[in-house]
Coordinates of C-alpha atoms and ligand atoms in Angstrom, one line a residue:
X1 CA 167.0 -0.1 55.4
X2 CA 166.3 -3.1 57.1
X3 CA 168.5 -4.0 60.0
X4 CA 170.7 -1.4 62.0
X5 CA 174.2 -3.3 62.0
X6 CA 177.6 -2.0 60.5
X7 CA 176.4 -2.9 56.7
X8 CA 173.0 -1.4 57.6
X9 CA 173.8 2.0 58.7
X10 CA 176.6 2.6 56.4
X11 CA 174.5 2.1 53.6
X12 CA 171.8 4.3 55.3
X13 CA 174.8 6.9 55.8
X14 CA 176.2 6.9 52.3
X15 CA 172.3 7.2 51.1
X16 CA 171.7 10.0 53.8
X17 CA 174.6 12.1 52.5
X18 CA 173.7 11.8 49.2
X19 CA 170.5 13.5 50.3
X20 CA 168.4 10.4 50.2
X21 CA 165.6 10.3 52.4
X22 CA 166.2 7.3 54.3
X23 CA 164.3 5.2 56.7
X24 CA 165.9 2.1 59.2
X25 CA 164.1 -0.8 60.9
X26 CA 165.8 -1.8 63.8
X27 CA 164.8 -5.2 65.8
X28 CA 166.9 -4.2 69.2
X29 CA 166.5 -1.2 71.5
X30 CA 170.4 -0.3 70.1
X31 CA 172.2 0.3 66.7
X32 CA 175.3 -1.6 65.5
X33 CA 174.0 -5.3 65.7
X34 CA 177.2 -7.0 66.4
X35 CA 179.3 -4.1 66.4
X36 CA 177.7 -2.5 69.0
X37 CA 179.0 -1.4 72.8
X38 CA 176.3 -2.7 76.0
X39 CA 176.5 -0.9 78.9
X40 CA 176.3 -3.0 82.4
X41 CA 175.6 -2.0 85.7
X42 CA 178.2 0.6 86.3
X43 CA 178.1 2.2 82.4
X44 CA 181.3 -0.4 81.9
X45 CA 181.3 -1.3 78.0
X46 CA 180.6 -4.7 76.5
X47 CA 181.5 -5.4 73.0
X48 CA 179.6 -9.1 71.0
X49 CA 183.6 -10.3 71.8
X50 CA 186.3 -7.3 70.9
X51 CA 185.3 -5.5 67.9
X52 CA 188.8 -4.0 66.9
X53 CA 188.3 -2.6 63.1
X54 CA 190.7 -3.0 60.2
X55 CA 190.4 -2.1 56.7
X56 CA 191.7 -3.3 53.4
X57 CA 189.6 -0.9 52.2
X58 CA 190.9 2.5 52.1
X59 CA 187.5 4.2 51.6
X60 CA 186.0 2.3 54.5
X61 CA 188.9 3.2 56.7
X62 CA 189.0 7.0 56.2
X63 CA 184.8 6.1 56.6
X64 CA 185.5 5.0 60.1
X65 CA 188.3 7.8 60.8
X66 CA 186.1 10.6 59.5
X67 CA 183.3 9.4 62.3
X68 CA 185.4 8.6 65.2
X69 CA 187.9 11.5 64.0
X70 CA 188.1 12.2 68.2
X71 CA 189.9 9.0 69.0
X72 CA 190.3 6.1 66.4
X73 CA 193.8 4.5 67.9
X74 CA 195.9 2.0 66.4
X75 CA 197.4 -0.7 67.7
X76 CA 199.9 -3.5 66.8
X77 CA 198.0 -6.7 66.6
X78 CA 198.7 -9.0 69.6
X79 CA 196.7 -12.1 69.4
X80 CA 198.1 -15.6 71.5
X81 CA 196.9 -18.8 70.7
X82 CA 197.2 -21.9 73.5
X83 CA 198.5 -25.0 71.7
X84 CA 199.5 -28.1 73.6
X85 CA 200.5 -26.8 76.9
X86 CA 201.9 -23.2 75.4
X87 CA 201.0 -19.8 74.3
X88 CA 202.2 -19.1 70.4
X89 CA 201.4 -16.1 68.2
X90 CA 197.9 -16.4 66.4
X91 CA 197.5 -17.3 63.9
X92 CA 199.4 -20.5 64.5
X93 CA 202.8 -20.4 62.5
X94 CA 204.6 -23.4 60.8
X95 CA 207.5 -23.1 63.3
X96 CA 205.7 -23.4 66.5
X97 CA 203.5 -26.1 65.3
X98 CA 206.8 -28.1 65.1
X99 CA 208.0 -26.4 68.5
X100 CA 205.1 -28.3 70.0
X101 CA 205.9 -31.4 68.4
X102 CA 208.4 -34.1 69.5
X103 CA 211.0 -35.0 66.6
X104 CA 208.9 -38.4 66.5
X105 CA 205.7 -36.6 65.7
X106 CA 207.2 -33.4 63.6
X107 CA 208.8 -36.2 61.3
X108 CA 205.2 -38.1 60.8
X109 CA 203.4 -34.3 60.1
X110 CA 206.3 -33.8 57.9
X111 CA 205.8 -36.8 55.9
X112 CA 202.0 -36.9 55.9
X113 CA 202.4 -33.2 54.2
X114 CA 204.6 -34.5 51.7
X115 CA 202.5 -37.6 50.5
X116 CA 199.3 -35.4 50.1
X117 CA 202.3 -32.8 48.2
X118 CA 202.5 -35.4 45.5
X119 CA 199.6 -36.9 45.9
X120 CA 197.8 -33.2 44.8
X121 CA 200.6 -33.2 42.0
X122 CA 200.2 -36.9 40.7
X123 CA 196.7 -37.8 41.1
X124 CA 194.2 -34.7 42.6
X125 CA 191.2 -35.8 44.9
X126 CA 187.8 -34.0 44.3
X127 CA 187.7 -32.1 47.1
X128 CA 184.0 -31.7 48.9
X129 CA 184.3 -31.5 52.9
X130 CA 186.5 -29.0 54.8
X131 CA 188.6 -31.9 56.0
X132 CA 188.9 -33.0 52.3
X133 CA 190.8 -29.7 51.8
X134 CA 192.8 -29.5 55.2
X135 CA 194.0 -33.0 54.8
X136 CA 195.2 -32.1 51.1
X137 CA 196.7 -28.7 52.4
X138 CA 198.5 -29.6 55.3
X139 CA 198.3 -33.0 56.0
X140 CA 196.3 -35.6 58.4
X141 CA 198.7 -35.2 61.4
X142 CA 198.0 -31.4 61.8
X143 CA 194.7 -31.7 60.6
X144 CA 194.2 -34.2 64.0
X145 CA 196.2 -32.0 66.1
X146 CA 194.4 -28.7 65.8
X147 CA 192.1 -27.8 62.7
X148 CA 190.0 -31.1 63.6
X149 CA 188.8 -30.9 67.4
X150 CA 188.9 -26.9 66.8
X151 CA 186.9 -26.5 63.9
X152 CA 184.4 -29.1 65.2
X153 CA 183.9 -27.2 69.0
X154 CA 183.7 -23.6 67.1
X155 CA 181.3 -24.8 64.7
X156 CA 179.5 -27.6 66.0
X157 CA 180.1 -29.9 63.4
X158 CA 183.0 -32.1 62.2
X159 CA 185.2 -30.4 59.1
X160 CA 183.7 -33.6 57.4
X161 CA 179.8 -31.7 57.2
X162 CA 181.9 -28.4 56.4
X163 CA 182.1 -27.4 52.6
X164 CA 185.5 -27.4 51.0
X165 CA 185.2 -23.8 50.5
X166 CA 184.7 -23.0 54.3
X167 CA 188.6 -24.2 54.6
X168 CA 189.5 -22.5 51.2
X169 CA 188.3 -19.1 52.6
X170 CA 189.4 -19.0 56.1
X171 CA 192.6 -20.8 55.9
X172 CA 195.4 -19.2 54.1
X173 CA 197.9 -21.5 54.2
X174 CA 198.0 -24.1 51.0
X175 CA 201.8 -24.7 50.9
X176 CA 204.4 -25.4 53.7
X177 CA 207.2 -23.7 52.4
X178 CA 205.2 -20.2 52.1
X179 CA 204.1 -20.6 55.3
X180 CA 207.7 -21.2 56.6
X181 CA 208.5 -18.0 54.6
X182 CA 205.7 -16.1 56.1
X183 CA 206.5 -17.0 59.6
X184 CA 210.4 -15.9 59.3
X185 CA 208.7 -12.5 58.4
X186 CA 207.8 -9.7 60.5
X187 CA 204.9 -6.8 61.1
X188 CA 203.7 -5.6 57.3
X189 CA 205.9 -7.7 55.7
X190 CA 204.1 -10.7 56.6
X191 CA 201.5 -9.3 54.1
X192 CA 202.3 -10.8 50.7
X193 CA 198.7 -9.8 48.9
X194 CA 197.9 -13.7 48.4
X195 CA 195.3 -13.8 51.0
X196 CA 192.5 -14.7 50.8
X197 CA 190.3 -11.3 50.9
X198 CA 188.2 -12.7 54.0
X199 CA 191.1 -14.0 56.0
X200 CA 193.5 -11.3 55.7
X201 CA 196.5 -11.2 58.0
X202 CA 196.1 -8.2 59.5
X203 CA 198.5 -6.3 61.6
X204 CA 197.2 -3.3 62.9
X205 CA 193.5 -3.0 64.3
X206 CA 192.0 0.4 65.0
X207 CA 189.6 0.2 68.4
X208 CA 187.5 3.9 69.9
X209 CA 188.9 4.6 73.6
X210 CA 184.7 4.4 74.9
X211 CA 184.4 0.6 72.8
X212 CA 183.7 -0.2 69.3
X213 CA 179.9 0.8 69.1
X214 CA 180.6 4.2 69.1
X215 CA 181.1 4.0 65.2
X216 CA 177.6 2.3 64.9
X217 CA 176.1 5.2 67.1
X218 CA 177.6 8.1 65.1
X219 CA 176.8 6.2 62.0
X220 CA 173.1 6.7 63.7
X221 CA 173.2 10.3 64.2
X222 CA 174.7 10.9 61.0
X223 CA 172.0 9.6 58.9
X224 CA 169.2 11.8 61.1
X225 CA 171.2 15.3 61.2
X226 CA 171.4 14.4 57.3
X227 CA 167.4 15.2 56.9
X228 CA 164.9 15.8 59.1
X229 CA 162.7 13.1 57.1
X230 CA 165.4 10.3 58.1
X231 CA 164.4 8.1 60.7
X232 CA 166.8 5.4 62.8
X233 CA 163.8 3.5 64.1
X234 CA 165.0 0.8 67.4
X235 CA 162.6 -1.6 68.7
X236 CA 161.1 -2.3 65.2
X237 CA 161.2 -5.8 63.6
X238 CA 160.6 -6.0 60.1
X239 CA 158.3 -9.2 59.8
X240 CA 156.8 -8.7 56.0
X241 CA 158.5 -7.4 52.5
X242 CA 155.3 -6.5 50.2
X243 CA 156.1 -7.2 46.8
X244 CA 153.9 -6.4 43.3
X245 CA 155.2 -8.3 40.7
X246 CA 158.5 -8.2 40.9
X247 CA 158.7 -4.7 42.8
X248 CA 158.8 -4.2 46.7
X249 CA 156.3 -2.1 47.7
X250 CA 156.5 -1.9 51.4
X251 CA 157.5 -3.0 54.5
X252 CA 155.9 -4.2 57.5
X253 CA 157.0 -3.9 60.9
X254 CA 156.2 -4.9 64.7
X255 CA 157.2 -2.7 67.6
X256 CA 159.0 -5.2 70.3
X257 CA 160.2 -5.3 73.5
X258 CA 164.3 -4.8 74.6
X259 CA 165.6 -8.3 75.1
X260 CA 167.5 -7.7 77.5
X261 CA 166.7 -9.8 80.9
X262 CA 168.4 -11.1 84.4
X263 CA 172.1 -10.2 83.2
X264 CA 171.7 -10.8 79.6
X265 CA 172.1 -7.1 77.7
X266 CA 171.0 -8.2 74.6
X267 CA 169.7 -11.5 72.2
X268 CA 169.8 -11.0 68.3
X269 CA 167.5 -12.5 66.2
X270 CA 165.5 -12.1 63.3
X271 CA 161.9 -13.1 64.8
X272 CA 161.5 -15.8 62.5
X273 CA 163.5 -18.6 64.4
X274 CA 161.0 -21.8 65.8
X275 CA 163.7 -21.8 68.4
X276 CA 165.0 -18.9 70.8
X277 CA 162.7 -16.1 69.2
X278 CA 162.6 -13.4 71.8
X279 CA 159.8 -11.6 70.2
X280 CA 157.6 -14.3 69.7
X281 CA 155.0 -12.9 72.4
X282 CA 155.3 -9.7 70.7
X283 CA 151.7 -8.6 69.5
X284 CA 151.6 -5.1 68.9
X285 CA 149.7 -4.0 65.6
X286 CA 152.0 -4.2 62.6
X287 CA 152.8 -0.9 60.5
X288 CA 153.2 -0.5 57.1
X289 CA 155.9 1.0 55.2
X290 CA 155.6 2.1 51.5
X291 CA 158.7 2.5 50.0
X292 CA 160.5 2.7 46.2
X293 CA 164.2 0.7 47.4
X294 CA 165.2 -1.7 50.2
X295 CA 168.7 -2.3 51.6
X296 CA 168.8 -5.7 53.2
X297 CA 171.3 -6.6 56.3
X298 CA 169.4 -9.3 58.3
X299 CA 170.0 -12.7 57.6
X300 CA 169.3 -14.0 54.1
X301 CA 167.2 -16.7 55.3
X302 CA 164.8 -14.7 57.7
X303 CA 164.8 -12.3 54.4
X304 CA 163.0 -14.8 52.2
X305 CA 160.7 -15.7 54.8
X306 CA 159.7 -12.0 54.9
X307 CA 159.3 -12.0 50.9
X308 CA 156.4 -15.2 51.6
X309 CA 154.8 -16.3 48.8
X310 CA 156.4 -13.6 46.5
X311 CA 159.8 -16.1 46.6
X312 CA 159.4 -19.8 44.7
X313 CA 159.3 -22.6 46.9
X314 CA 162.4 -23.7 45.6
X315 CA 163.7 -20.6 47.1
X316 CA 162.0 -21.1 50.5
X317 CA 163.9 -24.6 50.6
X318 CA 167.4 -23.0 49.2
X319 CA 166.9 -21.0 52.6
X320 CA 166.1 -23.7 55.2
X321 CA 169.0 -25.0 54.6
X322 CA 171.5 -22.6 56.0
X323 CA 172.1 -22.3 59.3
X324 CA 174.1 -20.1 61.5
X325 CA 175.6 -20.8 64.6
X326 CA 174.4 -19.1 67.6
X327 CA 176.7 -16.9 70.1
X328 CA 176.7 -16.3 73.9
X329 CA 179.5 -13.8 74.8
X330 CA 180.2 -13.8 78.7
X331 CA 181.5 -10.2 79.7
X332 CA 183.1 -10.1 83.0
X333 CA 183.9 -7.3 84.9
X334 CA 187.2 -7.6 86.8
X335 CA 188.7 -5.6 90.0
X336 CA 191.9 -5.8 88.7
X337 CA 193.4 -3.2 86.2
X338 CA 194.7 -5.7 83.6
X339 CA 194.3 -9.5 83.1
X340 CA 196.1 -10.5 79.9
X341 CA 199.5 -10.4 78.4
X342 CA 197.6 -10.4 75.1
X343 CA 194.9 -8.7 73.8
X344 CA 193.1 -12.1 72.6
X345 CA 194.3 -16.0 73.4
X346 CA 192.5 -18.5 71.6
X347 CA 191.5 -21.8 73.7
X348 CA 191.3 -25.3 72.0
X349 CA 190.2 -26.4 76.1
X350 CA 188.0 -24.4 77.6
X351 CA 184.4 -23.3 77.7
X352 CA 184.9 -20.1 75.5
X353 CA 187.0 -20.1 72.2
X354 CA 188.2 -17.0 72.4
X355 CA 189.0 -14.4 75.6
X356 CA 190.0 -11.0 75.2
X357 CA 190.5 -8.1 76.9
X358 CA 189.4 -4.5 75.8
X359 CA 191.4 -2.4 77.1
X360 CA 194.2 -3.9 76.0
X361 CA 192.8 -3.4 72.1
X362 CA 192.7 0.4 73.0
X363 CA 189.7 1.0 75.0
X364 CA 190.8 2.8 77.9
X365 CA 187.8 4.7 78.7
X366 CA 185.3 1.2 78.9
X367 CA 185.5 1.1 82.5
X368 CA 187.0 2.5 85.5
X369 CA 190.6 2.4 85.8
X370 CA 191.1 0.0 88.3
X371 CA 188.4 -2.7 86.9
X372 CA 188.8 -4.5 83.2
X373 CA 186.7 -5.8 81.1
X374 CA 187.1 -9.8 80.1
X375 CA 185.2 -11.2 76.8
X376 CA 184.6 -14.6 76.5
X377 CA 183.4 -15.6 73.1
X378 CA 181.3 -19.1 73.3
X379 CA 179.5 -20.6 70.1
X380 CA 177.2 -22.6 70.9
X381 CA 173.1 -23.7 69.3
X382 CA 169.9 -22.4 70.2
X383 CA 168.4 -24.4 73.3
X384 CA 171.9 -26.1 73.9
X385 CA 173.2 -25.9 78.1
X386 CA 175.5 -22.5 76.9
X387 CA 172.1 -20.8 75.5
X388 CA 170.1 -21.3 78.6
X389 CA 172.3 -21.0 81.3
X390 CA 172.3 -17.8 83.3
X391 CA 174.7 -15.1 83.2
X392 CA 175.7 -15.7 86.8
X393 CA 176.5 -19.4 86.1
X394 CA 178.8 -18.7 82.9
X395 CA 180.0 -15.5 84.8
X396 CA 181.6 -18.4 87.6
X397 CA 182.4 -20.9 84.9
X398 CA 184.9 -18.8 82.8
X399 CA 186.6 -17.0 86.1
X400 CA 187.1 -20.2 87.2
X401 CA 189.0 -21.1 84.2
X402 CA 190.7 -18.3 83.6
X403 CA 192.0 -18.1 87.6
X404 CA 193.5 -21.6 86.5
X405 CA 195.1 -20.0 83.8
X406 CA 196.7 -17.1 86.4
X407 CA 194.7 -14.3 84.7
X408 CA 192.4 -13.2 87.3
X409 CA 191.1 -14.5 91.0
X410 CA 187.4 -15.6 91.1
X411 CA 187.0 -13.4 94.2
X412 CA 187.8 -10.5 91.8
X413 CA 184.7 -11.1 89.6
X414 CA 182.6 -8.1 90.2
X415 CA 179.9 -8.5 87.6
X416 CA 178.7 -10.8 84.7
X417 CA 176.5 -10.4 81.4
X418 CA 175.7 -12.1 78.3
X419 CA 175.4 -11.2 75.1
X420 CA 173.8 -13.3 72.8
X421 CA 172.7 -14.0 69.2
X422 CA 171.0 -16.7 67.1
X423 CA 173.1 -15.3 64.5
X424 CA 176.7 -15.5 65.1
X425 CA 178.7 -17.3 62.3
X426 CA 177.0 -18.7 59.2
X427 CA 177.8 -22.4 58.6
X428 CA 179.3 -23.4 55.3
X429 CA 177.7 -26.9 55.9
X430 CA 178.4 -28.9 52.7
X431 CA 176.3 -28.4 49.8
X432 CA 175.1 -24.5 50.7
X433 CA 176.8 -23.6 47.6
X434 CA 174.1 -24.5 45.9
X435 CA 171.4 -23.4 48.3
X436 CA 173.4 -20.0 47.7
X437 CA 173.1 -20.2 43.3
X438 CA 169.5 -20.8 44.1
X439 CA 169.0 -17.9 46.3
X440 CA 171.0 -15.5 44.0
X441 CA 169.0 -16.3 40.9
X442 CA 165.9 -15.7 43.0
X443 CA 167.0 -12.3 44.4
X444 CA 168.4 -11.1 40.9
X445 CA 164.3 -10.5 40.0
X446 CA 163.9 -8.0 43.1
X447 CA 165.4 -5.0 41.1
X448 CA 164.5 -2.4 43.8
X449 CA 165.8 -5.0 46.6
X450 CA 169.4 -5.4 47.6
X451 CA 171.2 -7.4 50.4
X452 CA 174.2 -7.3 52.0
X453 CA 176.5 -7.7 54.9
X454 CA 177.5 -10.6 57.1
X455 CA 174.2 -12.2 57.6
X456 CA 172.1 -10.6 54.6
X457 CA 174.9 -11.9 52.2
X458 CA 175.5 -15.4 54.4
X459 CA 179.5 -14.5 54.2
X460 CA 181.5 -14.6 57.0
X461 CA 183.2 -11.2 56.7
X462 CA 184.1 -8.6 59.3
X463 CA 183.0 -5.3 60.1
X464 CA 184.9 -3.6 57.5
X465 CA 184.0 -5.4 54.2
X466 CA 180.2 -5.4 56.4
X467 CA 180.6 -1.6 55.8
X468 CA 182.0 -2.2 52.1
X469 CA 178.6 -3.8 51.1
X470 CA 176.7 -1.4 52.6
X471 CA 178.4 1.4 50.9
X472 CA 178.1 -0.5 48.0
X473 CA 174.3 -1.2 48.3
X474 CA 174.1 2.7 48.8
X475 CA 176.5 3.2 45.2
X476 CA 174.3 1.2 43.5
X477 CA 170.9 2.5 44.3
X478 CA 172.2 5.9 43.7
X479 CA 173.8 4.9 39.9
X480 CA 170.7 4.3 38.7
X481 CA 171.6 0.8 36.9
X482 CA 169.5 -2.4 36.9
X483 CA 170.7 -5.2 39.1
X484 CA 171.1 -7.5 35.9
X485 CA 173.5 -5.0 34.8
X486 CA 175.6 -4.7 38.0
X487 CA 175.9 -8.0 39.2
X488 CA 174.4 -10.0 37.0
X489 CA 177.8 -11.6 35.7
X490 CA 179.4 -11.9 39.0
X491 CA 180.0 -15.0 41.1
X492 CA 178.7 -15.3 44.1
X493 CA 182.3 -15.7 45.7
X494 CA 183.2 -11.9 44.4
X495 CA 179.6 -10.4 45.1
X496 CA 179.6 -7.5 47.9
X497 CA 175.6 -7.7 47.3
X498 CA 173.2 -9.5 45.8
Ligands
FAD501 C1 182.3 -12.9 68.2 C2 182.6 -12.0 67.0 C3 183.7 -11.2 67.1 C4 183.9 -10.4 66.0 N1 185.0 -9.6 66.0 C5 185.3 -8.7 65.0 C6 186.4 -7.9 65.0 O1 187.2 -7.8 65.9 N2 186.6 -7.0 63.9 C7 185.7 -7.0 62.8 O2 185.9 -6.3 61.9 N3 184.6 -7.9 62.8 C8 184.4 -8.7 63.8 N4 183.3 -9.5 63.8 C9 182.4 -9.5 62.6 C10 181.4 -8.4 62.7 O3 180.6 -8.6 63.9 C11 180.5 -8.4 61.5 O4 181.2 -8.4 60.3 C12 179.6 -7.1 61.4 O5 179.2 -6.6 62.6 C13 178.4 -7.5 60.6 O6 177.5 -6.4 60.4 P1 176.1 -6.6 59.7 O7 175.5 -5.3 59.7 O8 176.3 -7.3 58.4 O9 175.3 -7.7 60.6 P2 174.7 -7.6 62.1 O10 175.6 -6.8 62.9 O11 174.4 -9.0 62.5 O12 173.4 -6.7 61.9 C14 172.2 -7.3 61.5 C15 171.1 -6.5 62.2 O13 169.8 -6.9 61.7 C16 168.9 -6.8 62.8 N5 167.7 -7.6 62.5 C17 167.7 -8.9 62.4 N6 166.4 -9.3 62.1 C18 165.7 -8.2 62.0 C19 164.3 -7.9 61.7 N7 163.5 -8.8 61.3 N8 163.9 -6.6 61.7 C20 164.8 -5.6 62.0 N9 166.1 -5.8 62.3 C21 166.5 -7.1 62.3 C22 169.8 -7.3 64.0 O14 169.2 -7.0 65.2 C23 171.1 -6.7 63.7 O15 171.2 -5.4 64.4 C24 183.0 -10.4 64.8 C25 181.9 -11.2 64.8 C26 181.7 -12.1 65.9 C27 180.5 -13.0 65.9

């Protein structure tokens, strides 16, 4: 099992329980990758930004209940959104966009949307950019108003560099009337079952009272009690696959150091970044692994650098050429027992893009009573002003901006962290798709190598379809059938592992 994430361990788990003896690299000092739980000065709880789980998928879900089975709340979903001047229900509804509007400019959106109506009717554009399919779907005026600017400060890049799929995945919304007919409905009948599977609209989110690592951690323990052969190894980066023919054969591995540092709790990576490696100074001999099957969760490109010359150089390029964009998450801790009237409000303004609040997602027991915890999710790249400013500095920066919003006082700040990762989102820059094809026809010769999950797949999915492709890695391995056979026939699109 290489990496310790969601998608790792609860393919090590399924494995484990079906009595396989199972072994897990893990780069950090901790379990859960993203979905894990930091501890700061005081034992107070910081999640990689709110990790609240929902499920689609039944199995997964009663997976997550069965582990926490001592305190697995649910709550309604309150998420805000600040658009021009006001707070609205996220994600932004048809209505309010034309609340914020001014008849003059409701009546140019309202046009716009109906040329590019007919114009998708009459005479159909080839669509290749993310603004391409925004523009098409909605029309320029709201495309200018919000998904432009927002889309370009999350990800770095104008919608224009985006692939059309990027949009086609994460935005639901294609035509105006069913969105007007979505946003006159309320609670679970919002749901009509035309999402799209990676952008659901979910309405209930299930969050452990002591924060949302406590999943990763059982996950942990689970797969050790299972057999006393199992090992959950931390502080362990994998840095070579050793392949014979078209069989792996073993693993390598380094022991590394915690990356935590001067308020910083944590920095993901793989070890093979040129920029923003933490474990670069790392020398300590490297260990070998032999081993018969490998379930892959770290990022697909840091994956075929660790296959080296087994992988064509076509391959090798394929993988350059995705990127991810890197995270800082500023945690605050606040003297005050609550801060927001929501549990997340997205900014199109500020600093961060996101700020949420724990406790108000159902995690009562993250810090003392009369403190909260504040998490302010910034993307940002490796090297850039976010990455390498301190912890104190962005602690100061996002108090100050949320005091201007009313939410806390800056004299209230009582500690800061950062959580950070080279790793946060993987950009659907245009063109990866067929980076991606190349990648998959590589892989499909591996037969006793799988990869999943957020990064070892490059989808942007959340914890709970992370956990489906574990479980699925782990159903695979244990049917017995040839990779050809499983997934041989599947687009990438529907794969939950390659
Ligand atoms: C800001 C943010 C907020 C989110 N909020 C939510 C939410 O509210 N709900 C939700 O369901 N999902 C949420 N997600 C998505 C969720 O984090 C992911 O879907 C999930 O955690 C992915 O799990 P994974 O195991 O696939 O990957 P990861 O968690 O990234 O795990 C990969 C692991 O591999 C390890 N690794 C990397 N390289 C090596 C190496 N060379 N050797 C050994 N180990 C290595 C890493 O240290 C890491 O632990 C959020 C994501 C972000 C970025």
């Amino acid at each position: 099992m290489l990496g310790g994430g969601i998608c790792g361990l609860a393919a090590g788990f399924s494995l484990a329980e079906h009595g396989e003896q199972v072994t897990l690299l893990e780069a950090q000092h901790f379990l859960g990758g993203l979905a894990t739980t930091l501890r700061g000065e005081t034992g107070a709880g910081f999640d990689f930004g709110p990790h609240a789980y929902h499920a689609r998928n039944q199995r997964v879900l009663d997976m997550f209940k069965e582990i926490a089975s001592d305190g697995f709340p649910a709550r309604g979903k309150n998420v805000r959104i600040k658009f021009r001047g006001k707070y609205y229900k996220y994600p932004l509804e048809a209505l309010d966009i034309a609340k914020s509007m001014s008849p003059l400019l409701a009546a140019r959106a309202f046009a716009d949307y109906t040329v590019e109506s007919l114009r998708r009717r009459i005479r159909p554009r080839q669509l290749v950019s993310a603004e391409d399919w925004v523009v098409q779907a909605m029309g320029r005026t709201l495309y200018s108003l919000f998904f432009g600017p927002y889309t370009t400060k999350v990800w770095g890049v104008p919608p224009a560099n985006l692939a059309a799929s990027f949009a086609q995945h994460r935005i639901p919304h294609i035509s105006l009337a069913k969105v007007v007919v979505s946003s006159l409905r309320k609670g679970r009948a919002k749901i009509t079952g035309t999402e799209h599977r990676y952008a659901p609209l979910v309405v209930e989110l299930f969050y452990p009272p002591r924060g949302a690592g406590l999943i990763s951690q059982r996950m942990a323990e689970r797969i050790k009690k299972a057999n006393s052969g199992n090992e959950v190894c931390t502080g362990a980066l994998a840095t070579a696959i050793e392949v014979d023919g078209d069989r792996v054969v073993a693993v390598r591995y380094r022991e590394v150091p915690r990356t935590e540092q001067d308020g910083q709790l944590a920095l993901l990576a793989t070890g093979t970044e040129e920029k923003g490696n933490p474990f670069v100074a790392a020398r300590s001999q490297e260990q070998r692994i032999a081993c018969d099957r490998v379930v892959n969760s770290i990022p697909l490109p840091a994956l075929v650098d660790l296959l080296g010359d087994a992988v064509s150089d076509e391959a090798k390029a394929a993988a350059r050429f995705l990127r991810f964009r890197a995270l800082t998450i500023v945690g605050l801790r606040v003297k005050r027992p609550q801060a927001l009237p929501a549990q997340s409000i997205y900014f199109t303004n500020k600093t961060f893009n996101r700020l949420s609040e724990t406790r108000n997602y159902g995690g009562s027991e993250v810090c003392a009573p009369d403190e909260t915890i504040l998490l302010c999710d910034i993307t940002c790249d490796v090297g850039d002003r976010i990455w390498n400013a301190s912890a104190d500095e962005l602690g100061r920066i996002c108090a100050a901006e949320l005091a201007e919003e009313g939410f806390m006082k800056e004299s209230e700040l009582a500690e800061s962290v950062v959580l950070r990762s080279t790793f946060g989102y993987p950009v659907y820059m245009v063109g990866y798709e067929r980076a991606i094809d190349t990648l998959m026809k590589e892989l499909l010769r591996f037969d006793n190598l799988v990869t999943g999950g957020r990064q070892g797949l490059y989808k942007y999915v959340d914890m709970d379809i992370a956990s489906e492709m574990g479980l699925a890695m782990a159903d695979h391995f244990l049917s017995g059938k040839r990779k050809a056979e499983a997934i041989g026939n599947i687009p990438y699109e529907d794969r939950v592992f390659a």
